[in-house]
Short mmCIF file of C-alpha atoms in Angstrom, two decimals:
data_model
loop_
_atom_site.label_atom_id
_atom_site.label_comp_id
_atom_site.label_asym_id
_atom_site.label_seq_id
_atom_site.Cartn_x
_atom_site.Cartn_y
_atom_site.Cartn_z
CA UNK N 24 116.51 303.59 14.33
CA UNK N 25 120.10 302.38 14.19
CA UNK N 26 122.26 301.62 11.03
CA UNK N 27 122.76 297.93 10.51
CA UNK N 28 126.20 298.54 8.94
CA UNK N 29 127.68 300.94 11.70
CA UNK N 30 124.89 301.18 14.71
CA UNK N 31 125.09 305.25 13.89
CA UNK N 32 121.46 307.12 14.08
CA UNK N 33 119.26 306.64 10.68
CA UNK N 34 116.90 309.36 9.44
CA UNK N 35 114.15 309.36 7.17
CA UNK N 36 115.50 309.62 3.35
CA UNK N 37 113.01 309.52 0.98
CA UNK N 38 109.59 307.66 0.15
CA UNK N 39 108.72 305.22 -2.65
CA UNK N 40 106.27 302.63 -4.57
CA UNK N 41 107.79 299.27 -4.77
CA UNK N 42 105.94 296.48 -7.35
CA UNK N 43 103.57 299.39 -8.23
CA UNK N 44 101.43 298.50 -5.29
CA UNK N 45 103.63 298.69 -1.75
CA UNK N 46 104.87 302.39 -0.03
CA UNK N 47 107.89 301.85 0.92
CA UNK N 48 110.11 303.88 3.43
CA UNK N 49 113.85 304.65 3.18
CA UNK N 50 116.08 305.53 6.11
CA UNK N 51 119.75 307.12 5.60
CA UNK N 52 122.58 307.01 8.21
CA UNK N 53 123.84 310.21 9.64
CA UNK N 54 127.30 308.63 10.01
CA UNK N 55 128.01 306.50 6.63
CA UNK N 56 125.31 307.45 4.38
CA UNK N 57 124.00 303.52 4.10
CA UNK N 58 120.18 303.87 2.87
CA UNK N 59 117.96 300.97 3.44
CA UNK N 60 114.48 300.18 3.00
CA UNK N 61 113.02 300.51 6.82
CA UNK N 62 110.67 297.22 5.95
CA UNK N 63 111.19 295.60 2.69
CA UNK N 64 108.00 293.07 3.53
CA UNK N 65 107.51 292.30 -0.12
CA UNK N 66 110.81 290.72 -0.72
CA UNK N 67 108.70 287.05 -0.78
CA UNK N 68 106.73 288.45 -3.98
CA UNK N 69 109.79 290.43 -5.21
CA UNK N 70 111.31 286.69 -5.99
CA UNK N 71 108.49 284.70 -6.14
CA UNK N 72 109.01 284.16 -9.77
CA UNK N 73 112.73 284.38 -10.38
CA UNK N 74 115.91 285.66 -8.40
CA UNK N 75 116.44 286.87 -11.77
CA UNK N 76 114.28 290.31 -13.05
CA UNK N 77 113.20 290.19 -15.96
CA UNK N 78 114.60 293.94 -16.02
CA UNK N 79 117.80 292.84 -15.54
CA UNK N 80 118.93 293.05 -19.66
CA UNK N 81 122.44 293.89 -18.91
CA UNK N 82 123.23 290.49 -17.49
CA UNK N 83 125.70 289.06 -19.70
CA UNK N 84 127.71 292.48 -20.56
CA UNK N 85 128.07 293.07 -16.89
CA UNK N 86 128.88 289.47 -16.71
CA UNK N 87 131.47 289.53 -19.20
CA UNK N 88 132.85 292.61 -17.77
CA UNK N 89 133.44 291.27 -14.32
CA UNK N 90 135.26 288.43 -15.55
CA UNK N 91 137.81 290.93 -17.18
CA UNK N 92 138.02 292.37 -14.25
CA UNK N 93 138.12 290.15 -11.68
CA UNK N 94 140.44 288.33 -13.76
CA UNK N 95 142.73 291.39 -13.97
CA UNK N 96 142.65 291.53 -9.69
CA UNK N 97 144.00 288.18 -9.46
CA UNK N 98 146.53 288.47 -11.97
CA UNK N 99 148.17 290.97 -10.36
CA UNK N 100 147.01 290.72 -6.88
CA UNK N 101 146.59 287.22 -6.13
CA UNK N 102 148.22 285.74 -9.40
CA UNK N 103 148.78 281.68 -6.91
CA UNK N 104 145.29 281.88 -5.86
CA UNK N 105 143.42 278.48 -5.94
CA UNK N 106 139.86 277.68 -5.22
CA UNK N 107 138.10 280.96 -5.09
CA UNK N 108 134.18 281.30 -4.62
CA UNK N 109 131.04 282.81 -6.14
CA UNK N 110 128.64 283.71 -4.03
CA UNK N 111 125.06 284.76 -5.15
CA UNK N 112 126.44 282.96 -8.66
CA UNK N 113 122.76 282.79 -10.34
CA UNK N 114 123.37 280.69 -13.74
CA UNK N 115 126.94 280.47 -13.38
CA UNK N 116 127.68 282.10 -15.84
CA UNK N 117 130.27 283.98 -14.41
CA UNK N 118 131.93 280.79 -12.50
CA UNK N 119 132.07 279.20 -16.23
CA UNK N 120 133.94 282.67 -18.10
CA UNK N 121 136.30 282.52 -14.77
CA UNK N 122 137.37 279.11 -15.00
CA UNK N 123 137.52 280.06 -18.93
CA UNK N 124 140.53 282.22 -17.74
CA UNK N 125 142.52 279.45 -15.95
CA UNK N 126 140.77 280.29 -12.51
CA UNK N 127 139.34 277.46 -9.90
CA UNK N 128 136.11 279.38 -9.57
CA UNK N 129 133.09 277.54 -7.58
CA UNK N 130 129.42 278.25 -7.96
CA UNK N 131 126.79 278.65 -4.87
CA UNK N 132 123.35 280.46 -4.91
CA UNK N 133 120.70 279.17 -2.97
CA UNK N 134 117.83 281.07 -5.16
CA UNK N 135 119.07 280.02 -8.12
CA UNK N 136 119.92 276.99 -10.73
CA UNK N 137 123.21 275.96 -11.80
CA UNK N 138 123.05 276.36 -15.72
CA UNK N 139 126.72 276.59 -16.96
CA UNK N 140 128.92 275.37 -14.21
CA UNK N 141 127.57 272.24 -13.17
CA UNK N 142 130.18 269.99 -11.62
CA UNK N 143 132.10 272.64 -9.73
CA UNK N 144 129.80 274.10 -7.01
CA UNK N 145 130.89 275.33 -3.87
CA UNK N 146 131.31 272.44 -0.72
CA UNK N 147 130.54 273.16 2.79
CA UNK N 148 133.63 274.06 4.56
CA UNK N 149 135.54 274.59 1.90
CA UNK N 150 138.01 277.83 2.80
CA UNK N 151 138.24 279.69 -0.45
CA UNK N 152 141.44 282.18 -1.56
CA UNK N 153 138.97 284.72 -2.71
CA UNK N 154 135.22 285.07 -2.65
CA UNK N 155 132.99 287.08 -5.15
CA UNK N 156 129.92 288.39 -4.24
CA UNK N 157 128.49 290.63 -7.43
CA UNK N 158 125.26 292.25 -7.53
CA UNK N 159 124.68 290.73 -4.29
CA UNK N 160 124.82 293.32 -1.07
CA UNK N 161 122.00 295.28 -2.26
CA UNK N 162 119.87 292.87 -1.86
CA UNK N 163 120.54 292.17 1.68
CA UNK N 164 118.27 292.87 5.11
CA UNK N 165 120.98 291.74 6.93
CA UNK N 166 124.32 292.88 4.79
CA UNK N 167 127.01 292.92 7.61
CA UNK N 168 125.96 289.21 8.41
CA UNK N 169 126.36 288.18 5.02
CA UNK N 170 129.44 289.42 4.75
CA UNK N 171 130.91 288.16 7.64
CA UNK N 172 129.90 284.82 7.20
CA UNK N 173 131.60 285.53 3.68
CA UNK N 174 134.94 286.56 5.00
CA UNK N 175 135.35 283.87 7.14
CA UNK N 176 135.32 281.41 4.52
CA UNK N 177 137.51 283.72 2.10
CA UNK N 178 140.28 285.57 2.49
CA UNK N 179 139.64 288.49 0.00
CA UNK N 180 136.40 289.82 -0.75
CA UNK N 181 135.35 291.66 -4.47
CA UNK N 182 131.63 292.89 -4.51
CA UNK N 183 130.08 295.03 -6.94
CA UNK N 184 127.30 297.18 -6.38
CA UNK N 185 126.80 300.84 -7.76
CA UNK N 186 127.37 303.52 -4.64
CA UNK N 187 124.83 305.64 -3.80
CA UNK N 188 125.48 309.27 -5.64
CA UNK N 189 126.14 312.36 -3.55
CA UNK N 190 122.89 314.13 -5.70
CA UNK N 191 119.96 313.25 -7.17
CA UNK N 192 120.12 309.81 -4.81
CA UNK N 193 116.13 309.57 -4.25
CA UNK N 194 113.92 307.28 -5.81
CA UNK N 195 112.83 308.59 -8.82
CA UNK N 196 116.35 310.27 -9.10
CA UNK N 197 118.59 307.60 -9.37
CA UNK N 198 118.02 304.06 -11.33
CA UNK N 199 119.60 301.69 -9.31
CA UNK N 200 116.54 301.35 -6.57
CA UNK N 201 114.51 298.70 -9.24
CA UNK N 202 111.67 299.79 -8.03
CA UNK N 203 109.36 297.68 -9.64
CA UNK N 204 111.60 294.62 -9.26
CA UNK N 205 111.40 295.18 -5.47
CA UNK N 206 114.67 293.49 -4.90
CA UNK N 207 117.34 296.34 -4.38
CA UNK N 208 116.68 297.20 -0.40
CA UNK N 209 120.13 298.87 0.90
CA UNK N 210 122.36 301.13 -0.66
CA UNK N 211 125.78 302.15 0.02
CA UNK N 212 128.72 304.60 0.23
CA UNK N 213 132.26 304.53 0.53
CA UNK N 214 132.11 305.41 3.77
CA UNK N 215 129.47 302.74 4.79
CA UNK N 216 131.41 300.22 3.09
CA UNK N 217 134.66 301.39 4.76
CA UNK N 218 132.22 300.74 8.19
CA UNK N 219 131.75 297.66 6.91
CA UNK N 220 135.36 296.59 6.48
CA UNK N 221 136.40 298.13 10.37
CA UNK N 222 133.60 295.73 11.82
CA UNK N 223 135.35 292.35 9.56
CA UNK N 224 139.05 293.59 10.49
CA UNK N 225 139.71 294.35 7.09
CA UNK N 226 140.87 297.49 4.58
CA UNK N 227 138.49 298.55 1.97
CA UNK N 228 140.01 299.45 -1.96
CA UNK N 229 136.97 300.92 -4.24
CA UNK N 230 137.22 302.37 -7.92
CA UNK N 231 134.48 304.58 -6.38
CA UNK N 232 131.30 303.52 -8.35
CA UNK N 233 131.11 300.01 -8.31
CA UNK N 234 133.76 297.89 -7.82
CA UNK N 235 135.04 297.19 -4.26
CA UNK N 236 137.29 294.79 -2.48
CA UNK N 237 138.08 294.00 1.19
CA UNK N 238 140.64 292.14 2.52
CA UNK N 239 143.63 292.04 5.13
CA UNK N 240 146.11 293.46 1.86
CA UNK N 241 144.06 295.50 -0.92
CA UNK N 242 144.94 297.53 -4.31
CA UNK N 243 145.57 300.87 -4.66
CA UNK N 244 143.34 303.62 -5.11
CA UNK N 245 144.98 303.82 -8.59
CA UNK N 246 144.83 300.37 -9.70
CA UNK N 247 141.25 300.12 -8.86
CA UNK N 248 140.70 303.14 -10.83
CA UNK N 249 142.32 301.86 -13.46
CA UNK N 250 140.35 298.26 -13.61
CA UNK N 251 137.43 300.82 -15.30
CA UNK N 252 139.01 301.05 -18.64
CA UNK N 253 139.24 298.54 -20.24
CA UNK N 254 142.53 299.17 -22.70
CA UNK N 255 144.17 299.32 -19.46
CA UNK N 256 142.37 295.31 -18.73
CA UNK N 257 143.42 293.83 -21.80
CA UNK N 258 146.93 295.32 -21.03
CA UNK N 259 147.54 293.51 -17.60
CA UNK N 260 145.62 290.60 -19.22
CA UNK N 261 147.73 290.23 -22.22
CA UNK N 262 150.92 289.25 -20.14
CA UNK N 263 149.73 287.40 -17.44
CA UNK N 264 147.26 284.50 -18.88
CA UNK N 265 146.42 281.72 -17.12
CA UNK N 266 145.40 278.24 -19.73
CA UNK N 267 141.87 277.59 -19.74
CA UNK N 268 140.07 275.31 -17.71
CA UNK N 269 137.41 274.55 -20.22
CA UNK N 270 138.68 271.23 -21.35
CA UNK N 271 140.07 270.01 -18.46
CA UNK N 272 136.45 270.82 -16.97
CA UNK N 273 135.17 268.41 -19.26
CA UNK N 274 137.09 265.88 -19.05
CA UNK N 275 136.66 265.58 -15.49
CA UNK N 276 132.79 265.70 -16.22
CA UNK N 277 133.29 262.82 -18.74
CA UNK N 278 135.21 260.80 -16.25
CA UNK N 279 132.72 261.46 -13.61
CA UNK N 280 130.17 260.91 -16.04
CA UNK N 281 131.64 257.28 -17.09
CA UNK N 282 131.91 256.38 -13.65
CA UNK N 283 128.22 257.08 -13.06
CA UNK N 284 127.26 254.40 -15.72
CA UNK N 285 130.30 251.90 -15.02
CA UNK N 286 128.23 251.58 -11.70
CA UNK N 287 126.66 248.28 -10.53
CA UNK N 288 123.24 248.78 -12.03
CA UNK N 289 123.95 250.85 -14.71
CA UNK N 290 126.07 248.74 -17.10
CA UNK N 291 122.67 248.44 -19.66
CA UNK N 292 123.14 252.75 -19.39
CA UNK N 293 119.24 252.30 -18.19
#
């Protein structure tokens, strides 16, 4: 079969039980090293109760950390960027710490509800200064597509997602295939994502485990690797602050709010 990300030769990789109950076939690239789930049929069931796994515990430190970060990027990378985008934002939590930190962020996920950024979700057609996409690609049949449809509406991309180790990568081996959440399907390297970044016209930065960005100007090798500690976060952080949004946020959802029952109709607040 060919690779989705780079149309090089796939092989068979390894063999798995998905949801306790499915077998489940992975195929590696020869050329990048992408690994993919040949026929992930029981995605339907894998989110049939919640785009959310239960499984998922680490939620909220993850969460927090990728504010830090991502807030650390922009500061010195992008320190006048506007509206910027989360894609695949589940509660929006992360939209809410962002804009927390000064930063126009904007919450979309299909799959998911809007819990704490209500008010400031993403508009069609909007063309965004940056777009986040965390804990997103490994989910993905279709990854490439995604992502070009991502990087036409922003001009920077940041995704996380852990990179597939050079050993003990199998199921079984390596904890990031979920298996009984079903919902991690494709896997990737540097080199895959570096395919990925060739097909959008853009250059690839990556701390090398998890953190990666693409865009037509990235950061260094160095800074990237850096962005893991966090000392070194708090130290960019400290000197380059932007004021929070939080209370400007709700004023704007007080005055929207006010408007809503100054309407004709709604003067009796019924």
């Amino acid at each position: 079969m060919t690779c989705p990300i780079c149309r090089g030769t796939e092989t068979p990789f390894a063999s798995a039980t998905v949801l306790r109950k499915y077998a489940a076939q992975f195929l590696r690239c020869a050329d990048c090293g992408y690994v993919r789930a040949a026929d992930p049929h029981w995605l339907a069931e894998a989110y049939s109760d919640s785009a959310i796994t239960t499984l998922d515990t680490g939620i909220v430190a993850r969460n927090l950390d990728l504010a830090e970060r991502t807030a650390a990027l922009l500061a010195w990378h992008w320190p006048q960027a506007g509206a910027c985008l989360d894609h695949g934002a589940g509660s929006g939590l992360l939209v809410r710490l962002l804009r927390d930190r000064g930063y126009d962020f904007r919450w979309r996920d299909p799959y998911c509800a809007n819990l704490y950024a209500r008010g400031f979700e993403a508009q069609p057609g909007a063309h965004y200064d940056l777009a986040t996409a965390f804990e997103v690609i490994e989910h993905l049949p279709d990854p490439l597509q995604t992502l070009a449809a991502l990087a036409a509406e922003a001009d920077v991309l940041v995704l996380s997602s852990e990179l597939l180790p050079a050993t003990r990568n199998r199921p079984g081996e390596w904890h990031y295939y979920m298996l009984d959440s079903g919902q991690h399907i494709g896997f990737f390297s540097v080199p895959a994502l570096a395919a990925v970044a060739r097909r959008l016209g853009l250059q690839l930065a990556s701390d090398g485990r998890w953190l990666h960005v693409l865009g037509q100007r990235v950061p260094s090798p160095r800074f990237m690797r850096l962005l893991r500690q966090r000392r070194w976060r708090a130290l960019l952080l400290r000197h380059r602050r932007r004021a929070t949004l939080a209370w400007a946020d709700q004023a704007t959802l007080q005055a929207a709010l006010d408007a809503a029952y100054a309407a004709p109709g709604r003067a009796d607040g019924s």
